[in-house]
Coordinates of C-alpha atoms in Angstrom, one line a residue:
M170 CA -39.0 -20.9 -26.5
R171 CA -39.4 -17.2 -26.0
R172 CA -39.2 -17.5 -22.3
R173 CA -36.0 -19.4 -22.6
I174 CA -34.5 -16.7 -24.9
A175 CA -35.7 -14.0 -22.6
F176 CA -34.3 -15.8 -19.5
T177 CA -30.9 -16.2 -21.3
V178 CA -30.8 -12.5 -22.3
I179 CA -31.8 -11.3 -18.8
T180 CA -29.2 -13.7 -17.2
A181 CA -26.4 -12.4 -19.5
V182 CA -27.3 -8.8 -18.8
C183 CA -27.3 -9.4 -15.0
I184 CA -24.0 -11.2 -15.1
G185 CA -22.5 -8.3 -17.2
L186 CA -23.8 -5.7 -14.8
A187 CA -22.6 -7.7 -11.8
T188 CA -19.1 -7.9 -13.1
A189 CA -18.9 -4.3 -14.4
C190 CA -20.0 -2.8 -11.1
G191 CA -17.8 -5.0 -8.9
A192 CA -14.6 -4.2 -7.1
P193 CA -11.7 -3.1 -9.3
A194 CA -9.7 -5.9 -10.9
D195 CA -6.5 -7.2 -9.4
L196 CA -3.2 -6.2 -10.8
Q197 CA -1.4 -8.8 -12.9
L198 CA 2.2 -8.1 -11.8
N199 CA 5.5 -9.6 -13.0
P200 CA 7.4 -10.3 -9.7
A201 CA 10.8 -9.9 -11.4
E202 CA 9.9 -6.5 -12.8
T203 CA 7.7 -5.1 -10.0
T204 CA 8.8 -2.6 -7.3
V205 CA 6.8 -1.5 -4.4
E206 CA 7.2 1.8 -2.5
Y207 CA 5.6 2.5 0.8
N208 CA 5.7 6.0 2.3
F209 CA 4.7 6.8 5.8
R210 CA 4.4 10.4 7.0
D211 CA 4.2 10.9 10.7
S212 CA 1.8 13.3 12.3
S213 CA 2.9 16.9 13.0
V214 CA 4.9 16.7 16.2
P215 CA 8.2 18.4 17.3
P216 CA 11.2 17.2 15.1
R217 CA 12.7 15.3 18.0
Y218 CA 9.7 12.9 17.9
H219 CA 8.7 13.0 14.2
R220 CA 9.6 9.9 12.2
S221 CA 8.6 9.4 8.6
Y222 CA 10.0 6.7 6.3
V223 CA 10.1 5.3 2.8
I224 CA 10.5 1.6 2.0
K225 CA 11.5 0.7 -1.6
A226 CA 11.4 -3.0 -2.4
S227 CA 12.1 -5.3 -5.3
A228 CA 12.5 -9.0 -5.8
T229 CA 16.1 -8.9 -4.5
E230 CA 16.1 -6.3 -1.7
A231 CA 14.3 -3.6 0.3
S232 CA 15.7 -0.3 1.6
I233 CA 14.3 2.0 4.2
T234 CA 15.1 5.7 4.8
V235 CA 13.9 7.2 8.0
D236 CA 13.7 11.0 8.3
S237 CA 12.4 13.8 10.5
Y238 CA 11.0 16.6 8.3
G239 CA 13.4 15.8 5.5
D240 CA 16.5 15.3 7.6
V241 CA 17.7 11.7 7.0
L242 CA 18.2 9.9 10.3
R243 CA 18.8 6.3 9.3
Q244 CA 19.1 4.2 6.2
E245 CA 19.2 0.4 5.9
T246 CA 19.0 -2.3 3.2
A247 CA 17.9 -5.9 3.6
A248 CA 17.9 -8.9 1.3
M249 CA 14.4 -9.9 0.1
P250 CA 13.4 -13.4 1.0
A251 CA 11.4 -15.1 -1.8
E252 CA 8.4 -15.9 0.5
T253 CA 8.2 -12.2 1.7
W254 CA 8.3 -10.9 -1.9
A255 CA 5.6 -13.4 -2.9
K256 CA 3.4 -12.1 -0.1
V257 CA 4.1 -8.4 -1.1
I258 CA 3.2 -9.1 -4.7
E259 CA 0.0 -10.9 -3.7
L260 CA -1.0 -7.9 -1.4
A261 CA 0.0 -5.3 -4.0
G262 CA -1.9 -7.1 -6.7
T263 CA -5.1 -7.0 -4.6
L264 CA -4.8 -3.3 -3.6
P265 CA -7.3 -2.0 -6.1
G266 CA -10.0 -4.0 -4.6
R267 CA -9.0 -3.7 -1.0
S268 CA -8.4 0.1 -1.1
H269 CA -11.2 1.3 -3.4
D270 CA -13.2 2.5 -0.3
I271 CA -10.4 4.8 0.9
A272 CA -11.6 8.4 0.4
A273 CA -9.9 11.7 0.8
P274 CA -10.1 13.2 4.3
K275 CA -12.7 15.8 5.0
P276 CA -11.5 19.4 5.1
G277 CA -10.2 20.5 8.5
C278 CA -8.7 17.1 9.4
T279 CA -5.2 17.9 10.4
G280 CA -2.5 16.3 12.5
G281 CA -2.9 12.7 11.4
S282 CA -0.4 10.4 9.7
A283 CA -0.5 9.4 6.1
S284 CA 0.4 6.4 4.0
K285 CA 1.1 6.0 0.3
V286 CA 1.8 2.9 -1.8
N287 CA 3.2 3.0 -5.4
V288 CA 3.3 -0.2 -7.4
L289 CA 5.5 -0.1 -10.5
D290 CA 5.8 -2.8 -13.0
G291 CA 8.6 -2.5 -15.6
G292 CA 9.2 1.0 -14.5
Q293 CA 5.6 2.1 -15.1
V294 CA 3.3 3.1 -12.3
R295 CA 0.5 0.5 -12.2
Y296 CA -1.2 1.6 -9.0
S297 CA -0.8 4.5 -6.6
K298 CA -2.9 5.2 -3.5
S299 CA -2.6 7.7 -0.7
A300 CA -4.6 7.7 2.5
E301 CA -4.8 10.0 5.5
N302 CA -5.2 8.3 8.8
C303 CA -7.1 11.2 10.3
G304 CA -10.6 11.8 11.8
G305 CA -11.3 8.1 12.1
R306 CA -10.2 7.3 8.5
S307 CA -8.2 4.2 8.0
D308 CA -5.2 3.4 5.8
E309 CA -5.3 -0.3 6.6
P310 CA -5.1 -1.7 3.1
L311 CA -1.9 0.2 2.6
T312 CA -0.3 -0.6 6.0
E313 CA -1.2 -4.3 5.4
T314 CA 0.7 -4.2 2.2
A315 CA 3.7 -2.7 3.9
A316 CA 3.7 -5.0 6.9
P317 CA 5.8 -7.8 5.3
L318 CA 8.4 -5.2 4.3
E319 CA 8.5 -3.6 7.7
R320 CA 9.2 -7.0 9.2
L321 CA 12.5 -7.0 7.3
F322 CA 13.8 -4.3 9.6
D323 CA 14.0 -3.6 13.3
M324 CA 11.3 -0.8 13.2
N325 CA 11.5 -0.1 16.9
D326 CA 15.2 0.6 16.6
L327 CA 14.9 2.6 13.4
L328 CA 12.1 4.8 14.7
K329 CA 13.3 5.3 18.2
T330 CA 13.4 8.9 19.3
S331 CA 16.1 8.8 22.0
D332 CA 19.2 6.7 22.7

């Protein structure tokens, strides 16, 4: 009897520790009230070649603003297909677990690009993560989340540097 009680207590403690130390929990998002913002900052290059952009998306539409060091170059808006939004919500919801390994770049790492994702639900920031793609660091979880949104636009045309 004592062994059975001890085994039960040890099992409960182990399960509690395993769940407490695991990856961060997924976000529970309301697709109708969620907005996702993706910011891409290009590396430091001459203004003619520099292209940064912000995509803001909701259940009904997505907009993109392309700039070069703050000078707006292009803006577009696209309707949001339901299947695209469902994928974005799925990816945004799993960001805490997929991006918890992203660490700040080491000092002296300059010249790389950067990404940032903000997930808002009901106007409140539910999740925000920035990543520098510099010195071998990866911003992949953030770029994966943005990929379905980027496919709504002709990114080659929007980011071209010459006519």
